[in-house]
Coordinates of C-alpha atoms in Angstrom, one line a residue:
X1425 CA 0.0 0.0 0.0
X1426 CA 1.4 3.3 -1.1
X1427 CA 2.0 6.2 1.4
X1428 CA 0.1 9.3 0.3
X1429 CA 2.9 11.5 1.8
X1430 CA 6.0 10.2 0.0
X1431 CA 4.7 7.5 -2.4
X1432 CA 6.6 4.7 -0.8
X1433 CA 5.0 1.2 -1.3
X1434 CA 4.8 -0.4 2.1
X1435 CA 4.1 -4.2 2.4
X1436 CA 1.9 -5.5 5.1
X1437 CA 4.8 -6.8 7.2
X1438 CA 6.4 -3.3 7.0
X1439 CA 3.3 -1.6 8.1
X1440 CA 2.9 -3.9 11.0
X1441 CA 6.5 -3.6 12.1
X1442 CA 6.3 0.2 12.0
X1443 CA 2.9 0.4 14.0
X1444 CA 0.9 1.3 10.9
X1445 CA 3.3 4.0 9.7
X1446 CA 5.2 4.5 6.5
X1447 CA 8.6 2.8 6.6
X1448 CA 10.3 5.7 4.9
X1449 CA 8.6 9.0 6.2
X1450 CA 6.8 7.6 9.2
X1451 CA 3.5 9.1 8.1
X1452 CA 0.6 7.2 9.7
X1453 CA -1.8 5.1 7.5
X1454 CA -5.5 5.9 8.0
X1455 CA -6.8 2.6 6.7
X1456 CA -5.5 -1.0 6.9
X1457 CA -7.5 -3.0 4.3
X1458 CA -6.4 -6.3 5.7
X1459 CA -8.2 -5.6 9.0
X1460 CA -11.4 -4.4 7.4
X1461 CA -14.3 -6.8 7.0
X1462 CA -16.4 -6.5 3.9
X1463 CA -15.2 -3.1 2.6
X1464 CA -11.5 -2.6 1.7
X1465 CA -10.2 1.0 1.5
X1466 CA -6.7 2.3 1.1
X1467 CA -5.4 5.8 1.9
X1468 CA -4.7 6.5 -1.8
X1469 CA -8.3 5.4 -2.7
X1470 CA -9.8 7.7 -0.1
X1471 CA -7.5 10.6 -1.1
X1472 CA -8.5 10.3 -4.8
X1473 CA -12.2 10.1 -3.9
X1474 CA -12.0 13.4 -2.0
X1475 CA -10.0 15.0 -4.8
X1476 CA -12.4 13.8 -7.5
X1477 CA -15.7 14.8 -5.7
X1478 CA -14.3 18.3 -4.9
X1479 CA -12.8 18.6 -8.4
X1480 CA -9.3 19.0 -7.0
X1481 CA -10.4 21.0 -4.0
X1482 CA -12.4 23.6 -5.9
X1483 CA -16.0 22.6 -5.0
X1484 CA -17.7 22.1 -1.7
X1485 CA -19.6 18.8 -1.1
X1486 CA -21.9 17.4 1.6
X1487 CA -21.2 14.4 3.8
X1488 CA -24.0 12.4 2.1
X1489 CA -22.6 13.2 -1.3
X1490 CA -19.3 11.6 -0.1
X1491 CA -21.3 8.5 1.0
X1492 CA -22.8 8.1 -2.4
X1493 CA -19.5 8.8 -4.2
X1494 CA -17.6 6.3 -2.1
X1495 CA -20.4 3.7 -2.5
X1496 CA -20.3 4.1 -6.3
X1497 CA -16.5 3.8 -6.5
X1498 CA -16.4 0.7 -4.3
X1499 CA -19.1 -0.9 -6.3
X1500 CA -17.0 -0.5 -9.4
X1501 CA -14.1 -2.2 -7.7
X1502 CA -16.4 -5.0 -6.2
X1503 CA -15.9 -8.5 -7.4
X1504 CA -18.6 -9.9 -9.7
X1505 CA -18.6 -12.7 -12.3
X1506 CA -16.9 -11.3 -15.4
X1507 CA -18.4 -11.4 -18.8
X1508 CA -16.5 -14.6 -19.9
X1509 CA -14.4 -15.5 -16.9
X1510 CA -17.1 -17.8 -15.6
X1511 CA -16.6 -20.1 -18.6
X1512 CA -13.3 -21.3 -17.0
X1513 CA -15.3 -22.7 -14.2
X1514 CA -18.4 -23.8 -16.2
X1515 CA -16.6 -25.8 -18.9
X1516 CA -14.7 -28.1 -16.6
X1517 CA -17.7 -28.7 -14.4
X1518 CA -19.9 -29.6 -17.4
X1519 CA -17.1 -31.8 -18.8
X1520 CA -17.0 -33.9 -15.6
X1521 CA -20.8 -34.0 -15.3
X1522 CA -21.4 -34.8 -19.0
X1523 CA -21.9 -38.5 -18.2
X1524 CA -24.9 -37.7 -15.9
X1525 CA -28.0 -36.0 -17.1
X1526 CA -28.9 -35.1 -13.5
X1527 CA -25.4 -33.7 -12.9
X1528 CA -25.6 -31.5 -16.1
X1529 CA -28.9 -30.1 -15.0
X1530 CA -27.6 -29.3 -11.5
X1531 CA -24.5 -27.5 -12.9
X1532 CA -26.6 -25.4 -15.3
X1533 CA -29.3 -24.7 -12.7
X1534 CA -26.6 -23.4 -10.2
X1535 CA -25.2 -21.0 -12.9
X1536 CA -28.6 -19.8 -13.9
X1537 CA -29.6 -19.2 -10.3
X1538 CA -26.3 -17.4 -9.6
X1539 CA -26.6 -15.1 -12.6
X1540 CA -30.3 -14.3 -11.8
X1541 CA -29.3 -13.3 -8.2
X1542 CA -26.3 -11.3 -9.3
X1543 CA -28.2 -9.4 -12.0
X1544 CA -30.8 -8.5 -9.3
X1545 CA -28.4 -7.7 -6.5
X1546 CA -28.8 -4.4 -4.7
X1547 CA -25.1 -4.6 -3.7
X1548 CA -23.7 -4.4 -7.3
X1549 CA -23.7 -1.5 -9.6
X1550 CA -25.6 -1.4 -12.9
X1551 CA -22.6 -2.4 -15.0
X1552 CA -22.1 -5.6 -13.0
X1553 CA -25.8 -6.4 -13.0
X1554 CA -26.0 -5.9 -16.7
X1555 CA -22.9 -8.1 -17.3
X1556 CA -24.6 -10.9 -15.3
X1557 CA -27.9 -10.5 -17.2
X1558 CA -25.9 -10.9 -20.5
X1559 CA -24.2 -14.0 -19.0
X1560 CA -27.7 -15.4 -18.5
X1561 CA -28.3 -15.0 -22.2
X1562 CA -25.0 -16.5 -23.2
X1563 CA -25.5 -19.4 -20.9
X1564 CA -29.0 -20.0 -22.4
X1565 CA -27.5 -20.2 -25.9
X1566 CA -24.8 -22.6 -24.7
X1567 CA -27.4 -24.8 -23.0
X1568 CA -29.5 -24.9 -26.1
X1569 CA -26.7 -25.7 -28.6
X1570 CA -24.8 -28.1 -26.4
X1571 CA -27.9 -29.8 -25.0
X1572 CA -29.5 -30.3 -28.4
X1573 CA -26.3 -31.9 -29.7
X1574 CA -26.1 -34.2 -26.6
X1575 CA -29.7 -35.2 -26.9
X1576 CA -29.3 -36.1 -30.6
X1577 CA -26.3 -38.3 -29.8
X1578 CA -28.0 -39.9 -26.9
X1579 CA -31.4 -40.1 -28.7
X1580 CA -33.1 -38.8 -25.5
X1581 CA -36.3 -36.8 -26.2
X1582 CA -36.8 -36.1 -22.5
X1583 CA -33.3 -34.5 -22.2
X1584 CA -34.0 -32.5 -25.4
X1585 CA -37.2 -31.1 -23.8
X1586 CA -35.4 -30.2 -20.6
X1587 CA -32.5 -28.4 -22.2
X1588 CA -34.8 -26.4 -24.6
X1589 CA -36.9 -25.3 -21.6
X1590 CA -33.8 -24.4 -19.5
X1591 CA -32.0 -22.7 -22.4
X1592 CA -35.0 -20.6 -23.4
X1593 CA -35.8 -19.7 -19.8
X1594 CA -32.2 -18.5 -19.3
X1595 CA -32.3 -16.3 -22.4
X1596 CA -35.8 -15.0 -21.4
X1597 CA -34.6 -14.2 -17.8
X1598 CA -31.5 -12.4 -19.1
X1599 CA -33.6 -10.3 -21.5
X1600 CA -36.0 -9.4 -18.7
X1601 CA -33.2 -8.4 -16.4
X1602 CA -31.5 -6.2 -19.0
X1603 CA -34.8 -4.3 -19.4
X1604 CA -35.3 -3.6 -15.8
X1605 CA -31.8 -3.0 -14.4
X1606 CA -32.1 0.7 -14.7
X1607 CA -35.0 0.6 -12.3
X1608 CA -33.7 -1.8 -9.7
X1609 CA -33.4 -0.5 -6.1
X1610 CA -30.0 -0.2 -4.4
X1611 CA -28.8 -0.4 -0.9
X1612 CA -25.7 1.3 0.5
X1613 CA -22.7 -1.0 1.1
X1614 CA -22.0 0.9 4.3
X1615 CA -23.6 3.5 6.5
X1616 CA -23.3 7.3 6.8
X1617 CA -21.9 6.7 10.4
X1618 CA -19.1 4.6 8.9
X1619 CA -18.2 7.3 6.5
X1620 CA -18.2 9.8 9.4
X1621 CA -15.8 7.6 11.3
X1622 CA -13.5 7.2 8.3
X1623 CA -13.5 10.9 7.7
X1624 CA -12.7 11.8 11.3
X1625 CA -9.8 9.3 11.4
X1626 CA -8.6 10.7 8.0
X1627 CA -8.6 14.3 9.3
X1628 CA -6.8 13.2 12.4
X1629 CA -4.0 11.7 10.3
X1630 CA -4.0 14.1 7.3
X1631 CA -5.5 17.4 8.3
X1632 CA -8.9 18.9 7.7
X1633 CA -10.9 18.3 4.5
X1634 CA -11.6 21.9 3.7
X1635 CA -14.4 21.4 1.1
X1636 CA -16.8 19.2 3.2
X1637 CA -19.8 21.1 4.4
X1638 CA -21.0 21.1 8.0
X1639 CA -24.6 20.6 8.9
X1640 CA -26.7 23.6 7.8
X1641 CA -28.0 23.9 11.4
X1642 CA -24.5 25.0 12.4
X1643 CA -24.8 28.2 10.3
X1644 CA -27.5 30.2 12.0
X1645 CA -25.5 33.3 12.9
X1646 CA -27.5 36.5 12.4
X1647 CA -26.4 38.5 9.4
X1648 CA -26.9 42.3 8.9
X1649 CA -27.6 43.4 5.3
X1650 CA -26.9 46.9 4.1
X1651 CA -30.2 48.9 3.6
X1652 CA -28.9 50.0 0.2
X1653 CA -28.8 46.3 -0.9
X1654 CA -32.3 45.5 0.3
X1655 CA -33.7 48.2 -2.0
X1656 CA -33.0 45.9 -4.9
X1657 CA -34.5 42.6 -5.8
X1658 CA -33.6 39.4 -7.8
X1659 CA -35.1 38.3 -11.2
X1660 CA -34.6 34.7 -10.3
X1661 CA -35.0 32.5 -7.2
X1662 CA -33.9 28.9 -6.8
X1663 CA -35.9 27.1 -4.1
X1664 CA -34.5 23.7 -2.9
X1665 CA -36.5 21.2 -0.9
X1666 CA -33.6 20.6 1.5
X1667 CA -31.2 22.9 3.3
X1668 CA -28.3 20.7 2.3
X1669 CA -28.7 21.4 -1.4
X1670 CA -29.3 25.1 -0.8
X1671 CA -26.2 25.3 1.4
X1672 CA -24.2 23.4 -1.3
X1673 CA -25.2 25.8 -4.1
X1674 CA -24.5 28.9 -1.9
X1675 CA -21.1 27.6 -0.8
X1676 CA -20.1 27.0 -4.4
X1677 CA -21.2 30.6 -5.4
X1678 CA -24.0 29.4 -7.6
X1679 CA -26.0 32.5 -6.7
X1680 CA -23.2 34.9 -7.8
X1681 CA -22.4 33.1 -11.0
X1682 CA -26.1 32.8 -12.0
X1683 CA -27.4 36.1 -10.5
X1684 CA -30.1 34.5 -8.4
X1685 CA -31.2 34.1 -4.8
X1686 CA -31.1 30.6 -3.2
X1687 CA -33.4 29.5 -0.4
X1688 CA -34.7 26.2 0.9
X1689 CA -38.4 25.5 1.6
X1690 CA -37.4 24.9 5.2
X1691 CA -36.2 28.6 5.5
X1692 CA -32.5 28.2 5.0
X1693 CA -30.4 30.4 5.3
X1694 CA -32.4 31.5 8.4
X1695 CA -30.3 34.6 9.0
X1696 CA -31.4 36.3 5.8
X1697 CA -34.5 34.4 4.8
X1698 CA -37.1 37.1 5.8
X1699 CA -35.1 39.9 4.2
X1700 CA -34.5 38.0 1.0
X1701 CA -38.3 37.2 0.7
X1702 CA -39.1 40.9 1.2
X1703 CA -36.7 41.7 -1.7
X1704 CA -38.2 39.0 -3.9
X1705 CA -41.8 40.1 -3.4
X1706 CA -40.9 43.5 -4.9
X1707 CA -40.3 42.0 -8.3
X1708 CA -43.5 41.2 -10.4
X1709 CA -41.4 39.5 -13.1
X1710 CA -39.7 37.1 -10.7
X1711 CA -39.1 33.5 -12.0
X1712 CA -38.8 30.7 -9.4
X1713 CA -37.0 27.5 -10.1
X1714 CA -37.9 24.5 -8.0
X1715 CA -35.1 22.0 -7.3
X1716 CA -35.8 18.8 -5.4
X1717 CA -35.4 15.1 -4.7
X1718 CA -37.5 12.7 -6.6
X1719 CA -39.8 11.8 -3.8
X1720 CA -43.3 12.9 -2.7
X1721 CA -42.1 15.8 -0.6
X1722 CA -39.9 17.1 -3.5
X1723 CA -42.6 16.6 -6.1
X1724 CA -45.0 18.6 -4.0
X1725 CA -42.5 21.5 -3.7
X1726 CA -44.2 23.6 -6.5
X1727 CA -47.6 23.1 -5.0
X1728 CA -46.3 24.1 -1.6
X1729 CA -44.8 27.3 -3.0
X1730 CA -48.1 28.2 -4.6
X1731 CA -50.3 27.5 -1.6
X1732 CA -48.1 28.5 1.3
X1733 CA -48.7 32.0 2.7
X1734 CA -45.0 32.3 3.6
X1735 CA -44.2 31.9 -0.1
X1736 CA -46.3 32.9 -3.1
X1737 CA -50.0 32.3 -2.2
X1738 CA -52.3 34.5 -4.3
X1739 CA -49.4 35.8 -6.4
X1740 CA -49.0 35.4 -10.2
X1741 CA -45.4 34.0 -10.2
X1742 CA -43.9 31.8 -12.8
X1743 CA -42.6 28.6 -11.2
X1744 CA -40.5 26.2 -13.2
X1745 CA -39.8 22.7 -11.9
X1746 CA -36.4 21.6 -13.0
X1747 CA -36.5 18.3 -11.2
X1748 CA -36.0 15.6 -10.2
X1749 CA -39.2 14.1 -11.5
X1750 CA -40.1 10.4 -11.9
X1751 CA -40.4 10.9 -15.7
X1752 CA -36.8 12.0 -15.7
X1753 CA -35.6 8.9 -13.8
X1754 CA -37.6 6.7 -16.1
X1755 CA -36.5 8.4 -19.3
X1756 CA -32.8 8.1 -18.6
X1757 CA -32.8 4.3 -18.8
X1758 CA -29.2 4.3 -17.5
X1759 CA -30.0 3.8 -13.9
X1760 CA -29.7 6.1 -10.9
X1761 CA -29.4 5.2 -7.2
X1762 CA -33.0 4.3 -6.6
X1763 CA -33.9 3.6 -3.0
X1764 CA -37.1 2.4 -1.3
X1765 CA -38.9 3.0 1.9
X1766 CA -42.4 2.2 3.2
X1767 CA -42.7 5.9 4.3
X1768 CA -42.2 7.0 0.7
X1769 CA -44.9 4.7 -0.5
X1770 CA -47.4 6.1 2.1
X1771 CA -46.5 9.7 1.4
X1772 CA -47.0 9.1 -2.4
X1773 CA -50.6 8.0 -1.7
X1774 CA -51.2 11.2 0.3
X1775 CA -50.1 13.7 -2.4
X1776 CA -52.6 16.5 -3.1
X1777 CA -55.0 16.0 -5.9
X1778 CA -53.4 18.9 -7.9
X1779 CA -50.0 17.2 -7.7
X1780 CA -51.3 13.8 -8.7
X1781 CA -53.0 15.2 -11.7
X1782 CA -49.7 16.5 -13.0
X1783 CA -48.2 13.0 -12.9
X1784 CA -48.7 10.1 -15.4
X1785 CA -50.0 6.8 -14.3
X1786 CA -46.5 5.3 -14.6
X1787 CA -45.0 8.0 -12.4
X1788 CA -47.7 7.5 -9.7
X1789 CA -47.0 3.7 -9.8
X1790 CA -43.2 4.4 -9.4
X1791 CA -43.8 6.7 -6.4
X1792 CA -46.5 4.5 -4.7
X1793 CA -44.0 1.6 -4.9
X1794 CA -41.9 3.5 -2.4
X1795 CA -39.1 4.5 -4.8
X1796 CA -37.1 7.7 -4.4
X1797 CA -33.9 9.3 -5.7
X1798 CA -32.0 12.0 -3.8
X1799 CA -30.2 14.9 -5.4
X1800 CA -27.2 14.2 -3.1
X1801 CA -26.6 11.0 -5.0
X1802 CA -25.0 13.2 -7.7
X1803 CA -21.7 15.0 -7.4
X1804 CA -21.6 18.8 -6.9
X1805 CA -20.2 19.3 -10.4
X1806 CA -23.1 17.4 -11.9
X1807 CA -25.8 19.2 -9.9
X1808 CA -24.4 22.6 -10.8
X1809 CA -23.9 21.8 -14.4
X1810 CA -27.5 20.5 -14.9
X1811 CA -29.1 23.4 -12.9
X1812 CA -27.3 25.9 -15.1
X1813 CA -28.6 24.2 -18.2
X1814 CA -32.1 24.0 -16.7
X1815 CA -32.2 27.8 -15.9
X1816 CA -30.6 28.8 -19.2
X1817 CA -32.9 26.7 -21.2
X1818 CA -36.1 27.8 -19.5
X1819 CA -35.6 31.6 -19.4
X1820 CA -37.8 32.2 -22.4
X1821 CA -41.1 30.5 -21.7
X1822 CA -42.7 32.2 -24.8
X1823 CA -40.4 30.3 -27.2
X1824 CA -41.3 27.1 -28.8
X1825 CA -39.1 24.9 -26.6
X1826 CA -39.9 21.2 -26.6
X1827 CA -37.9 20.7 -23.5
X1828 CA -40.6 22.5 -21.4
X1829 CA -43.7 20.6 -20.4
X1830 CA -46.8 22.6 -19.4
X1831 CA -48.4 21.1 -16.3
X1832 CA -51.7 22.2 -14.9
X1833 CA -54.9 23.8 -16.1
X1834 CA -53.8 27.4 -16.4
X1835 CA -51.3 28.8 -18.8
X1836 CA -48.9 30.2 -16.1
X1837 CA -49.3 27.5 -13.5
X1838 CA -46.1 25.4 -13.7
X1839 CA -43.5 24.3 -16.2
X1840 CA -41.4 21.2 -16.0
X1841 CA -38.0 21.0 -17.8
X1842 CA -38.1 17.6 -19.3
X1843 CA -34.6 17.3 -20.9
X1844 CA -32.0 18.9 -18.7
X1845 CA -31.7 16.1 -16.1
X1846 CA -31.1 13.6 -18.9
X1847 CA -27.5 14.8 -18.9
X1848 CA -27.1 12.6 -15.8
X1849 CA -27.6 9.5 -17.9
X1850 CA -24.3 10.3 -19.7
X1851 CA -22.5 10.9 -16.4
X1852 CA -23.3 7.8 -14.5

């Protein structure tokens, strides 16, 4: 394992002999992969993850974004059955079992069962699950061709029927799995508390991670605003359904670079929330952009903004929903980190009538199944990039822009940007 301080490669016996420190520079190692149970992490792996998520220490990120980022990286490194490597096990087994019909059926059943489980596993990423689904199809073809040849030589009609059924079933299951992999739910390989422990230990050994954000609740210090500034207003407002995303955008100067105010529906940042709202209400041409998770609470954000007296009740304000929406998750077909909870299923069934009418039957089924996707599953760079495209592409609502979907009964009720989040499908 290489030392991140001097680059010296330290073998296990060297690390043990030097009490977990580098043999050359004596810098302490944060992680010892040989003593970790199911997840193996090295110092260089963790250092690169922090550098990549922060784009070489230029962007702030949240602790949960780090959880998603590490989970995705470790999934890519996880061991799964390769596209053709399993043949080196399968061929010898079938060769030894070829004299027994029962033995051949057992070998093939084991491989079919393994591939089905691996292609459906919530612990693997979509690439690995897709590879296993294709393995099912390949195995089905081998069973069909090899089984038919054996049945002809043995003149066994019963064996012929069995191999045809098993081969066709394997091909069918593989095709079915390939079609649904992008919509399969996932589970974290480790918890947020584990990442917190790793991060604390890392900072003890290597110094503070400057770009990781604290809890938004830790930033409630009162702020005084120059009266000359409050005389002005903003043309655009970004409203997030969580303080974490609002904090992320503000920390990365999204409001300066895009000339907009940023608030969360929960009232973040509390210190300037009331003053900012007073400034916003002065502008009759204000455009509001709603940014949210793909869950019932997030999808109800626009409705909340229109019906809440603290926001824009009884005001003619253009509100544009730039996601995430179920239709955007479904349309990507590349797979996002889809999670499930019974609470999400119950909340979906309690959505207001006006919100339900804006959703398709497929979207409602997706939500009522308990599925949800969080914005924090994407890196800061991806979120900023897509929000910028969403705002830029929806500024002129009068233009004939096929990327805007009108939702609701009135002409100025709500718009949904249907294309911009599809950029995520090319980043996963």
